[in-house]
Short mmCIF file of C-alpha atoms and ligand atoms in Angstrom, two decimals:
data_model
loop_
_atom_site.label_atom_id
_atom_site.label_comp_id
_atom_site.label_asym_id
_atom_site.label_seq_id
_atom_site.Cartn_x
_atom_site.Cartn_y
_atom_site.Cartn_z
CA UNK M 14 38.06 -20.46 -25.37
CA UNK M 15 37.26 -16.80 -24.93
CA UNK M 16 39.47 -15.17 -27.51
CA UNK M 17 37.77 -15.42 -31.54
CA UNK M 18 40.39 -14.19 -33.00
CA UNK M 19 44.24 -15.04 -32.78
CA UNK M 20 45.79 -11.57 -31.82
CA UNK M 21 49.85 -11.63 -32.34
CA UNK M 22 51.67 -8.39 -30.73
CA UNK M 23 53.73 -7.91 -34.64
CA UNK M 24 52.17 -7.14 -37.63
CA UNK M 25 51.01 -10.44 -39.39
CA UNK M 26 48.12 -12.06 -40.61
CA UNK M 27 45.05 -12.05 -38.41
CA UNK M 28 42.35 -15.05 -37.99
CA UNK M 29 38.78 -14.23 -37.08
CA UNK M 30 36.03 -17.16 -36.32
CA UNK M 31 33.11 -15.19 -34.78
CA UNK M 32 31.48 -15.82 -38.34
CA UNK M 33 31.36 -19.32 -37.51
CA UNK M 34 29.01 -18.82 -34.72
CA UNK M 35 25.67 -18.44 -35.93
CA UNK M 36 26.61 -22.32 -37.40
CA UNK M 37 28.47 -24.12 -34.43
CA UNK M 38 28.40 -22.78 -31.09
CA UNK M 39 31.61 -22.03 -29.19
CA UNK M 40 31.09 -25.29 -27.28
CA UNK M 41 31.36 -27.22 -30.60
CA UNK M 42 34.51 -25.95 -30.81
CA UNK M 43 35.91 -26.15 -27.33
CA UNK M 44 35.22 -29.71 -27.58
CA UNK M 45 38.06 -30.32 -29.96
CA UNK M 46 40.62 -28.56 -27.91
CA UNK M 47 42.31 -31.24 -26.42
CA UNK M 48 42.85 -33.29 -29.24
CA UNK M 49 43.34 -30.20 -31.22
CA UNK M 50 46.34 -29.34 -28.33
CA UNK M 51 47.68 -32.92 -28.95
CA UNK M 52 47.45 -33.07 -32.26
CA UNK M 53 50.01 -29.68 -32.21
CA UNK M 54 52.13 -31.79 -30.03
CA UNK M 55 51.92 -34.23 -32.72
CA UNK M 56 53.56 -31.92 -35.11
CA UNK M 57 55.85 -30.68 -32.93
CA UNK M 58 57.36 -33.29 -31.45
CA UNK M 59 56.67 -35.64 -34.23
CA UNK M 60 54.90 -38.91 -32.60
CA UNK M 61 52.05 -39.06 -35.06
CA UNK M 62 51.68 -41.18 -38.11
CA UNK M 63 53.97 -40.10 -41.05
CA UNK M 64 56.57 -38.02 -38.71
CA UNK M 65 59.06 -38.92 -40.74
CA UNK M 66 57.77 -35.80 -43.12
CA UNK M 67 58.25 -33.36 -40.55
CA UNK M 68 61.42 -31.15 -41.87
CA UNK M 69 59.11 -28.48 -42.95
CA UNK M 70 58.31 -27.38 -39.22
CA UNK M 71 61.35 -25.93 -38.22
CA UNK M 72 62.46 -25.11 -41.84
CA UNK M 73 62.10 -21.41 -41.52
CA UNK M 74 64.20 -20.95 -38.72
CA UNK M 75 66.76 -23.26 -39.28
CA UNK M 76 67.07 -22.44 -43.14
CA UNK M 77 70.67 -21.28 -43.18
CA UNK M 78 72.62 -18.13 -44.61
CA UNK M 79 74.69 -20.00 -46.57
CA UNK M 80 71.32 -21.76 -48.53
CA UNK M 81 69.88 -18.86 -49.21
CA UNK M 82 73.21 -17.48 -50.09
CA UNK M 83 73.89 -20.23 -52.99
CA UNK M 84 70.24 -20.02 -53.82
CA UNK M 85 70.70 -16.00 -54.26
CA UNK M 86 73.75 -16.50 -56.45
CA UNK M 87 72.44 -19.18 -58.12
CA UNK M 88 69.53 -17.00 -59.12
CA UNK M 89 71.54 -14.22 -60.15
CA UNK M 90 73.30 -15.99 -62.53
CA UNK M 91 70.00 -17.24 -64.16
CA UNK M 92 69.10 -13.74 -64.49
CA UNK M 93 72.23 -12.68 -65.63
CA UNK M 94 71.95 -15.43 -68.68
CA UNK M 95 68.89 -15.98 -69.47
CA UNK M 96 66.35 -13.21 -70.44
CA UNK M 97 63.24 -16.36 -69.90
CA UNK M 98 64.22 -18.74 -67.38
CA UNK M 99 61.37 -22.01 -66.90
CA UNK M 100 60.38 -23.55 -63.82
CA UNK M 101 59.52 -27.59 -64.25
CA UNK M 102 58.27 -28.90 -61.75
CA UNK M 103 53.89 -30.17 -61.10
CA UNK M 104 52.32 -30.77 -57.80
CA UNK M 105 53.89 -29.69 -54.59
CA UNK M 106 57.04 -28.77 -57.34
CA UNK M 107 55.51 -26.24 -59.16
CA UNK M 108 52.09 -24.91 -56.95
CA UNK M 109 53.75 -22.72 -54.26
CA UNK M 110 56.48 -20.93 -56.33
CA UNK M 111 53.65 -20.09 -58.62
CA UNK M 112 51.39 -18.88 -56.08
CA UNK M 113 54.02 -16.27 -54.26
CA UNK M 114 55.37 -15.43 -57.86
CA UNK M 115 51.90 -14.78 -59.25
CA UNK M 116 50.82 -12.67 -55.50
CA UNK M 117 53.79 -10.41 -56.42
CA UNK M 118 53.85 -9.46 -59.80
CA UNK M 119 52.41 -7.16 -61.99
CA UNK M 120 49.00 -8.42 -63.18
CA UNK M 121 50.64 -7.62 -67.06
CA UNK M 122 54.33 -8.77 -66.59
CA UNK M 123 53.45 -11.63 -69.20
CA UNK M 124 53.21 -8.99 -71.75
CA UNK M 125 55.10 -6.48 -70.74
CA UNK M 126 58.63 -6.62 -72.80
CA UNK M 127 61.41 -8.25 -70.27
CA UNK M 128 63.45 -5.73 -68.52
CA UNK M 129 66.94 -5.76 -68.33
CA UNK M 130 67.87 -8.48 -65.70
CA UNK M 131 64.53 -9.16 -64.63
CA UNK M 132 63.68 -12.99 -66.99
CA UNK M 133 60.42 -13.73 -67.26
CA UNK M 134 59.34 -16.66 -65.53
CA UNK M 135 57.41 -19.39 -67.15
CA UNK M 136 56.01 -23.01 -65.98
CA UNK M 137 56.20 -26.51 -67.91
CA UNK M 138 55.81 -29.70 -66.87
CA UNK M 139 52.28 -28.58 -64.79
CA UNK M 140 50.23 -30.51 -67.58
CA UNK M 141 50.78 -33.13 -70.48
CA UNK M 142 49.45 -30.59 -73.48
CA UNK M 143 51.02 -31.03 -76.52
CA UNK M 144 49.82 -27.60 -77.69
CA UNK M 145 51.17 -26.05 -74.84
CA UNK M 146 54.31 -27.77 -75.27
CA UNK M 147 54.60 -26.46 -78.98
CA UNK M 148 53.78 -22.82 -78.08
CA UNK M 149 55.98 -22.62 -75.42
CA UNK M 150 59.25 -24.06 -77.84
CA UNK M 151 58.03 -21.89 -80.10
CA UNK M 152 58.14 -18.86 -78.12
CA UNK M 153 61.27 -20.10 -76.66
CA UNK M 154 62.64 -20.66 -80.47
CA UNK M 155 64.64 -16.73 -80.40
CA UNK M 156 65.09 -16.67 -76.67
CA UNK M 157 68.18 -16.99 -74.08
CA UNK M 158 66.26 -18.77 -72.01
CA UNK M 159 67.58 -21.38 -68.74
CA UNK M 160 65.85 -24.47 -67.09
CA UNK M 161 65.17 -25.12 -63.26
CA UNK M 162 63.94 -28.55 -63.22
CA UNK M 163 62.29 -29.51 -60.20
CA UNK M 164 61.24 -33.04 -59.62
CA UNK M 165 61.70 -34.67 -55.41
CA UNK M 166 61.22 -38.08 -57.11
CA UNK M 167 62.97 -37.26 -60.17
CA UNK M 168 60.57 -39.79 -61.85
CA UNK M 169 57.33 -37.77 -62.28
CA UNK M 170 56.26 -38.15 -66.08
CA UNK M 171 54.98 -34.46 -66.54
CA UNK M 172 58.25 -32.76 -65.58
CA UNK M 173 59.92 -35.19 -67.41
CA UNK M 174 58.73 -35.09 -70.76
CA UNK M 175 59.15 -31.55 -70.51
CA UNK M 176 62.45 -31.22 -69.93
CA UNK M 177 63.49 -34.06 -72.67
CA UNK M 178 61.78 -31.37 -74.61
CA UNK M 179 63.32 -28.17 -73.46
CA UNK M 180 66.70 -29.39 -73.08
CA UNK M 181 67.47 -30.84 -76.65
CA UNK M 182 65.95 -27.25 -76.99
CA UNK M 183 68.52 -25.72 -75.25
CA UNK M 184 71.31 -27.68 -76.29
CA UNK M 185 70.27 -27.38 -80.00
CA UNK M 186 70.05 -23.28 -79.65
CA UNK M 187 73.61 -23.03 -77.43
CA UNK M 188 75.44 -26.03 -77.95
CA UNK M 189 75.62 -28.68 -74.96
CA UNK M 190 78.22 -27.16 -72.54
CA UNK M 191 76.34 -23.91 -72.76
CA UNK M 192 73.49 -25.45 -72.13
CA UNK M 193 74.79 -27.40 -69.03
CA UNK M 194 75.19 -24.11 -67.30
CA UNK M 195 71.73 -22.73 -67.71
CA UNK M 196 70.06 -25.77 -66.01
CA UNK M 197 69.46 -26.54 -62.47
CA UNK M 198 68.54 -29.68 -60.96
CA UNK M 199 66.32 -29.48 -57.58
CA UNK M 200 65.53 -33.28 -56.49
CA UNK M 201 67.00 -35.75 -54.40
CA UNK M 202 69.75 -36.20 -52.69
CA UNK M 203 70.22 -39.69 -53.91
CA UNK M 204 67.76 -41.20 -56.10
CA UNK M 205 65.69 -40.63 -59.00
CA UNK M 206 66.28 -40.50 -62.79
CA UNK M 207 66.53 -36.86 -62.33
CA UNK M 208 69.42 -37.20 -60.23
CA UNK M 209 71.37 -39.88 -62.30
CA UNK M 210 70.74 -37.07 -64.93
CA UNK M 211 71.85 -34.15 -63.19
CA UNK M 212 74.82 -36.20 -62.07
CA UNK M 213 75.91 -37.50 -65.59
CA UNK M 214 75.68 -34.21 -66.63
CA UNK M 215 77.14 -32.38 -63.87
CA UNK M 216 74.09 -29.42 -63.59
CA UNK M 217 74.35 -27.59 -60.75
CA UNK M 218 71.79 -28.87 -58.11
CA UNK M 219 69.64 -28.48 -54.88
CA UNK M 220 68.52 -31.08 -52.49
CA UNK M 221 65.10 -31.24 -51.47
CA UNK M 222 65.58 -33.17 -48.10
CA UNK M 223 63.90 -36.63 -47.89
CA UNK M 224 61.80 -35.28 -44.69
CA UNK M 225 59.82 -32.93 -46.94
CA UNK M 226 57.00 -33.71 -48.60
CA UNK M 227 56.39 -32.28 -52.00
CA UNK M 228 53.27 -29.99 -50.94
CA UNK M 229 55.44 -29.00 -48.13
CA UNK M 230 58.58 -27.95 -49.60
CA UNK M 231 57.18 -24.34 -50.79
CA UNK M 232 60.29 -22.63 -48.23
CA UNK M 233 62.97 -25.15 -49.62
CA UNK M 234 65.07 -24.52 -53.05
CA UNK M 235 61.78 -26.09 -54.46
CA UNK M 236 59.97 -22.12 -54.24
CA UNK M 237 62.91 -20.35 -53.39
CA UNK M 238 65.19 -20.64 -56.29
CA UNK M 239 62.16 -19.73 -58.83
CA UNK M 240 60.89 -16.76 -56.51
CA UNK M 241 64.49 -15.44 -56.44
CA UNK M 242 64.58 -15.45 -60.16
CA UNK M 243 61.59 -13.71 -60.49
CA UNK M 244 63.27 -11.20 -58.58
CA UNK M 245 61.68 -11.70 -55.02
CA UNK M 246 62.99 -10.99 -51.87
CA UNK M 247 63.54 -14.69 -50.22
CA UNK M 248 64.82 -13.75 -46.85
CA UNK M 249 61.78 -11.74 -46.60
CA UNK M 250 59.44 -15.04 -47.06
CA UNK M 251 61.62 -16.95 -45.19
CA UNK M 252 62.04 -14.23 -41.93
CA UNK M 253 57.84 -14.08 -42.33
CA UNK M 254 57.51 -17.79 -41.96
CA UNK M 255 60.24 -17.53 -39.25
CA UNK M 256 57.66 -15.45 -37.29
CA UNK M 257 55.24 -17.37 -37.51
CA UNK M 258 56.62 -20.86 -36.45
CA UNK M 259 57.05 -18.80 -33.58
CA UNK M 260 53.69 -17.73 -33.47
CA UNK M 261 52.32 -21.53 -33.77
CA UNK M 262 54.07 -23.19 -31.31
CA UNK M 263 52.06 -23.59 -28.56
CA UNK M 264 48.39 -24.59 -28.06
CA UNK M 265 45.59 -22.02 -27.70
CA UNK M 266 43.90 -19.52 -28.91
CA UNK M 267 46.76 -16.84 -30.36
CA UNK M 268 48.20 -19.35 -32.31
CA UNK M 269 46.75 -18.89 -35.31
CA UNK M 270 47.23 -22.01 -37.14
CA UNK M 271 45.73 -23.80 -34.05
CA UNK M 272 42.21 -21.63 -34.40
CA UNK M 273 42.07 -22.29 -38.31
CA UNK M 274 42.49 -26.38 -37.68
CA UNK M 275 40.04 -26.62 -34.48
CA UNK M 276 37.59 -24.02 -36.45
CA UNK M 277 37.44 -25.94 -39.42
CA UNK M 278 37.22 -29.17 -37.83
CA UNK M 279 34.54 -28.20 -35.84
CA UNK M 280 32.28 -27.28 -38.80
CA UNK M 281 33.12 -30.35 -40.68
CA UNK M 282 31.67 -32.25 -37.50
CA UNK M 283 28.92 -29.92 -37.77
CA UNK M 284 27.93 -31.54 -41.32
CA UNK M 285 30.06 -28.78 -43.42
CA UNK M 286 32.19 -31.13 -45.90
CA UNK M 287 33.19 -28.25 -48.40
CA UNK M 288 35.69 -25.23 -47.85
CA UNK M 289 35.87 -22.78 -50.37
CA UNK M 290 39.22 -20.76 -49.75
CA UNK M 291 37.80 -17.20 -50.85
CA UNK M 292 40.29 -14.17 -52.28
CA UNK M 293 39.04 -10.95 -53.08
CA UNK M 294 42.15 -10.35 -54.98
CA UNK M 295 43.30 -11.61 -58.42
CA UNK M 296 46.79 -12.08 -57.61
CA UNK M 297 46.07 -14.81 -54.91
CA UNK M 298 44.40 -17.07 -57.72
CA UNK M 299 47.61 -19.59 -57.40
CA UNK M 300 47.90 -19.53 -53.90
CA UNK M 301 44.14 -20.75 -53.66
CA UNK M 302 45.51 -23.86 -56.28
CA UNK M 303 48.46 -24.20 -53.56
CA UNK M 304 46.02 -24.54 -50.77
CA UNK M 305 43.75 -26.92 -52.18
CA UNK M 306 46.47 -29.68 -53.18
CA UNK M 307 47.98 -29.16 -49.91
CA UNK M 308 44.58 -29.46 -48.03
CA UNK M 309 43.66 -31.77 -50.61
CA UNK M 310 46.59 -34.47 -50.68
CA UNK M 311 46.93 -34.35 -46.71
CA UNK M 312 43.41 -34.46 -45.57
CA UNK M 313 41.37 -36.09 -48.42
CA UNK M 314 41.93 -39.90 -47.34
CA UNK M 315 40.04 -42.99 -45.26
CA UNK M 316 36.95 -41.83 -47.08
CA UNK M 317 37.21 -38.68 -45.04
CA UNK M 318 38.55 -35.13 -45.53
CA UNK M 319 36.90 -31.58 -46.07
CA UNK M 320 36.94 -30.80 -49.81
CA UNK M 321 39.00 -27.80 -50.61
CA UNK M 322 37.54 -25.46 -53.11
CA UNK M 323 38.83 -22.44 -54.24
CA UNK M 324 37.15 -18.99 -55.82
CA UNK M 325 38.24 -15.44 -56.73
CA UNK M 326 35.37 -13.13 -55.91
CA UNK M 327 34.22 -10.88 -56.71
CA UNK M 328 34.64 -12.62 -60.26
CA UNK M 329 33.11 -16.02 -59.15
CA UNK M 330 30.29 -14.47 -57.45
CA UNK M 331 28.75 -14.14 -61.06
CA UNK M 332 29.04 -17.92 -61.52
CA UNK M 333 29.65 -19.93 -58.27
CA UNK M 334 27.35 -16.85 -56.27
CA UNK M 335 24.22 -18.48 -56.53
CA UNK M 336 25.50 -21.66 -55.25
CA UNK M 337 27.15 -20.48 -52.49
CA UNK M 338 24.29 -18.37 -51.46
CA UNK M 339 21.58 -20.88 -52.11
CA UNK M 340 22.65 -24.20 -52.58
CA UNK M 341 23.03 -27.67 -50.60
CA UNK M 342 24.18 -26.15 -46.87
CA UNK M 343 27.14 -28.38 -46.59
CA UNK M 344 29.84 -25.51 -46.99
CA UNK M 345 32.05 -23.20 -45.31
CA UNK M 346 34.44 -20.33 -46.79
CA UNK M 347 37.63 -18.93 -45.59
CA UNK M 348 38.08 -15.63 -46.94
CA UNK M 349 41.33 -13.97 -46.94
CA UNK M 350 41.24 -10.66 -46.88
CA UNK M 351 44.48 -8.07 -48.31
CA UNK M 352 44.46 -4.63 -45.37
CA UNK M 353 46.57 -3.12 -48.23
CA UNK M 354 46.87 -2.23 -52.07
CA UNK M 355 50.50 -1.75 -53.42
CA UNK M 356 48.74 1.13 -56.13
CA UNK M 357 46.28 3.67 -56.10
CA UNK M 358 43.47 4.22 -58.29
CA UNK M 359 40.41 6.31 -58.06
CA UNK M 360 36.71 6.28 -58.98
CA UNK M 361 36.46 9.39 -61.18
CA UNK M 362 33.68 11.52 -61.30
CA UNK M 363 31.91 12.31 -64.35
CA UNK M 364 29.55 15.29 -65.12
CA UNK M 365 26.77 13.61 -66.99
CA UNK M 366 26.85 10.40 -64.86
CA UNK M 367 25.26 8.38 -67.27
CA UNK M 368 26.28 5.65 -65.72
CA UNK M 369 25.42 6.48 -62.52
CA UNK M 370 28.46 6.17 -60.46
CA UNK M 371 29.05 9.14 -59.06
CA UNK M 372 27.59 8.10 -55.67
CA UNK M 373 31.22 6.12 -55.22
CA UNK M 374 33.39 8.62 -57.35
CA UNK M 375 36.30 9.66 -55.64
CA UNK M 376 36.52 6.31 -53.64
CA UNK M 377 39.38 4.11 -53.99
CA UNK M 378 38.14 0.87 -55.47
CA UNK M 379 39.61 -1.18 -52.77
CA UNK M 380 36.75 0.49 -50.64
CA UNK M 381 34.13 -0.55 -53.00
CA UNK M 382 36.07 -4.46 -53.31
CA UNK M 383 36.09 -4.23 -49.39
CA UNK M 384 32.04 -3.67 -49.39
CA UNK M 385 31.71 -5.98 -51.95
CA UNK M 386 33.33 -8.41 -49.64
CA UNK M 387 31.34 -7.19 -46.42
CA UNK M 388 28.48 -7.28 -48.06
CA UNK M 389 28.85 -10.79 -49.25
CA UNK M 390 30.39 -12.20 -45.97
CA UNK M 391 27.66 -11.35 -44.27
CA UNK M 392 25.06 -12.56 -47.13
CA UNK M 393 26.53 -15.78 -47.01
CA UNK M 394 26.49 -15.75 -42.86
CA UNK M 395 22.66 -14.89 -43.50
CA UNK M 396 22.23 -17.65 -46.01
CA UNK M 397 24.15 -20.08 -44.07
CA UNK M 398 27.74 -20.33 -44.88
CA UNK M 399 29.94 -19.61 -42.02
CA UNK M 400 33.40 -17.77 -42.82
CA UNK M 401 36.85 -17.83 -40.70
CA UNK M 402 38.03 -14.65 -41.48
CA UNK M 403 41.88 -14.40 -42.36
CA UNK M 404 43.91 -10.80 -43.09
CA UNK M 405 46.57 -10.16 -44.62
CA UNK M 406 48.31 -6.59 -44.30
CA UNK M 407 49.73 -6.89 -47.88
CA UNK M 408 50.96 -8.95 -50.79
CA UNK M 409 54.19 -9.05 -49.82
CA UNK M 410 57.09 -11.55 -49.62
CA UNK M 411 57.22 -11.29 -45.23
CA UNK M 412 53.15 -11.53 -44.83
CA UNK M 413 53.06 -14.47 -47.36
CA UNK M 414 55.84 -16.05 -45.91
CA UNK M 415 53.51 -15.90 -42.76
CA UNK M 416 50.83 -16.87 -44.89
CA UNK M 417 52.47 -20.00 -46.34
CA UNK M 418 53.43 -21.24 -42.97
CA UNK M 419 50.46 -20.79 -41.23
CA UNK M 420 48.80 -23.01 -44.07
CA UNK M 421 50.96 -25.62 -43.41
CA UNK M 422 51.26 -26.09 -39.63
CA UNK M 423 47.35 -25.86 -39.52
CA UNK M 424 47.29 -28.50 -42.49
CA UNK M 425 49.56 -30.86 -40.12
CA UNK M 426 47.00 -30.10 -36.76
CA UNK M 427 43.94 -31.00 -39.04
CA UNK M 428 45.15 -33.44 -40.23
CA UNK M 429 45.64 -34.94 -37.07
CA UNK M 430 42.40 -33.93 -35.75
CA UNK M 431 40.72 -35.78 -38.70
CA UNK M 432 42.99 -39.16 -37.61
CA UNK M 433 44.70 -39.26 -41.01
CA UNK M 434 48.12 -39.23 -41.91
CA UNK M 435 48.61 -35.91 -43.54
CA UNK M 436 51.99 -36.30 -44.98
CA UNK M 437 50.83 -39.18 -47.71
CA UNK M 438 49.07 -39.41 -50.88
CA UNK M 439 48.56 -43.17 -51.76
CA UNK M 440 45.81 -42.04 -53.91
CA UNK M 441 47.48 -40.28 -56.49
CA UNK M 442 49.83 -43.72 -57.55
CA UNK M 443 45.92 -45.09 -58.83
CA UNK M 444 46.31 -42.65 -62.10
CA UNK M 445 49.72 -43.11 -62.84
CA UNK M 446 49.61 -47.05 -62.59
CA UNK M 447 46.62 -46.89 -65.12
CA UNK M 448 48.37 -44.40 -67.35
CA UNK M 449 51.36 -46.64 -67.17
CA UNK M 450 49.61 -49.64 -68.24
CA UNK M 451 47.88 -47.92 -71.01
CA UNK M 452 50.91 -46.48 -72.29
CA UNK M 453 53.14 -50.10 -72.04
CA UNK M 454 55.90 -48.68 -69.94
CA UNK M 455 58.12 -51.76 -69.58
CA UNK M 456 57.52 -53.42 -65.90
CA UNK M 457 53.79 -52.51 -66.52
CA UNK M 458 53.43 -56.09 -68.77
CA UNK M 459 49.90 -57.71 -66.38
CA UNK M 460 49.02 -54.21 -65.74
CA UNK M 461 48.42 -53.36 -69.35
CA UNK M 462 46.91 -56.55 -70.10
CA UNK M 463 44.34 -56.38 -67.18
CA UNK M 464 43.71 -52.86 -68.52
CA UNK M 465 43.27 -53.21 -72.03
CA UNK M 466 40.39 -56.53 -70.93
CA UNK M 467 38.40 -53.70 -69.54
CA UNK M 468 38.52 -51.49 -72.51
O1 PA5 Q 21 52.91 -33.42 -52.41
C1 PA5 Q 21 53.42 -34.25 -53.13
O2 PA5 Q 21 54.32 -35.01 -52.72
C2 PA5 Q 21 53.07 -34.40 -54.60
O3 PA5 Q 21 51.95 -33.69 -54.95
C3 PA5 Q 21 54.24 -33.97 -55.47
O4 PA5 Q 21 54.57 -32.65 -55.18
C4 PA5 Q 21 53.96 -34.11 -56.98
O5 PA5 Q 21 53.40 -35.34 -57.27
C5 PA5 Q 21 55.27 -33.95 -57.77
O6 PA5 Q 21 56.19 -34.91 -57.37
P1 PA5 Q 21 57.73 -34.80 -57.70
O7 PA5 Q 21 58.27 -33.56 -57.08
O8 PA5 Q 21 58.31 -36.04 -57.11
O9 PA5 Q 21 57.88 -34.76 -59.20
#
């Protein structure tokens, strides 16, 4: 491989391993090329293990007008109802709408007052806290507010406890045919409680397809609906993933997914067992918690799998710095990197410089963040940690499209490399069984009693 960097003729996302050099040597990674080219081919043409999961690969370009049509409408009506619409949904059903919705906003659109047609967006379901659950039906208590409830199972317990909750909410504050309109189902096709539900009550609803897995299904009704009701441009996302399916779908060194997956698999060979996805930009906090369940659930299995880590520098630099710097030398970072701001804002200079920051007045502080991150790539480099290098040109809805699908399709090549099946996750059933038990839930009678003997 000559190239270090994937170079695509179109303005997208850039990938840049020469960082990894001083740790593994170009040979290390050469090495996995082949089964790094047939692990693509895996993907692609779906003979690995769990290729029945594969409808997220071509999902950008054959996601049709008229979806994103009935998801548009669908969204405008939610916005034309409801001044606080809530998104339930945990896991792969609540992580990547959260993560483009959070990239786009304001950084203050929580407490700014809601404007006219624009509902705030809100999350439930994501956690079993019964204080959150009372604040949020409390703040909900005076509001017109709407319910997407997003569940592929339709039998996850977070999601539904939440929306017993929210709709005898809703029912209680409009009556229950009012109600009926404000919700949307997204589950399904066939099974599930959540679809017996949605049925019975005749919401309207979205199919997530049965060949998409939950951490996959970011692109599907799953993100888009709540994205469009936050007022973001889906086509845009959708178009920017488009591009880069293209982009990924041969072997080599310009596709960029194909880079990330050998890279990384090449330093966790090399004894590097922890990733820390790296942003230098607050905004991209949720799409670091999307990354690490879907590099988490797909890869960490077999008593294998690199352990995905996340951190938002340079805030974490004054906690998980030292570490990173200085501790065990088992890690790696992928840093992604944002070309452009959406504002402006300028160091001013002050006359008694007191504080003594006139050297950088007049600088924008995205120069100073971008030598804070210089400076600390090549710290860590110095003290160890190797870092694949990813840029964004902006936070917007194309590039993070891009993004989005670049994470995935080098999820499904690593996965491969590593000789797991990346589209399960037996190990999350272990919890639920317990939790189950412990809680009696009729079919659970041995269960419980085994449990309870160990208490
Ligand atoms: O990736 C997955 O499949 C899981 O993490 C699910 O997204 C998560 O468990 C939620 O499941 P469901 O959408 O069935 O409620």
């Amino acid at each position: 491989m000559k190239v270090l960097n994937s170079q695509i003729p179109m303005k997208t996302i850039n990938v840049d391993i020469q960082h990894v050099l001083g740790s593994i040597s170009r040979q290390d990674i050469e090495t996995l090329e082949p089964k790094a080219t047939e692990s693509l081919d895996k993907v692609l043409n779906a003979t690995g293990t769990g290729n029945d999961f594969l409808g997220w690969v071509n999902l950008p370009t054959e996601t049709t007008e008229a979806l994103l049509d009935d998801i548009i409408a669908c969204a405008d009506e939610l916005r034309a109802s409801c001044d606080t619409v809530v998104a339930i949904g945990i896991g792969g059903s609540y992580l990547g709408a959260k993560a483009v919705v959070e990239a786009l906003n304001d950084s203050f659109a929580a407490y700014r007052p809601g404007v006219q047609g624009e509902p705030k967006l809100l999350f439930a379901g994501q956690n079993i806290g019964e204080d959150y659950m009372y604040e949020l039906q409390d703040y909900l208590k005076d509001k017109r507010f709407g319910i997407i409830v997003i569940s592929k199972s339709g039998t996850t317990t977070e999601p539904a406890i939440a929306f017993r909750l929210l709709k005898e909410q809703l029912e209680s504050q409009l009556g229950l045919e009012e109600a009926r309109k404000r919700i949307v189902a997204i589950t399904d096709a066939k099974r599930g409680a959540l679809r017996t539900l949605a049925t019975e009550e005749g919401y309207k609803t979205f199919v997530i397809a049965d060949n998409v897995g939950g951490r996959f299904s970011v692109l599907t009704p799953v993100g888009l609906l709540p994205i469009a009701v936050a007022g973001y441009d889906i086509r845009a996302l959708i178009d920017g993933a488009a591009e880069m399916e293209k982009a990924t779908s041969a072997p080599g060194e310009n596709n960029p997914s194909y880079l990330y997956a050998l890279t990384r698999n090449a330093l966790y060979a090399a004894g590097k067992k922890i990733e820390i996805l790296v942003n230098y930009n607050p905004k991209l906090h949720f799409f670091g918690e999307w990354w690490k369940q879907l590099y988490g659930e797909s890869e960490g299995k077999d008593n294998k799998g690199i352990f995905p880590a996340a951190v938002d520098f340079s805030t974490d630099l004054h906690s998980m710095g030292q570490w990173i710097q200085e501790g065990e030398r088992t890690i790696f970072e992928t840093v992604i990197s944002v070309a452009e701001q959406q504002h402006e804002k300028l160091i001013p200079s002050d006359e008694a410089n007191l504080d003594g920051l006139n050297y950088i007045a007049g600088k924008h502080i995205d120069e100073v963040n971008k030598m804070a991150e210089l400076g600390t790539r090549i710290a860590h480099v110095d003290g160890g940690v190797p870092n694949i290098h990813i840029t964004l040109p902006a936070l917007r809805e194309k590039y993070l499209g891009q993004l989005i699908y670049f994470f995935e399709k080098a999820c499904g090549i690593s996965g491969y490399l590593l000789d797991v099946n990346p589209f399960n996750q037996p190990g999350v059933e272990a919890y639920k069984r317990n939790m189950f038990a412990l809680l009696a839930k009729p079919g659970y009678e041995k269960e419980t009693e085994a449990i309870k003997a160990r208490l």
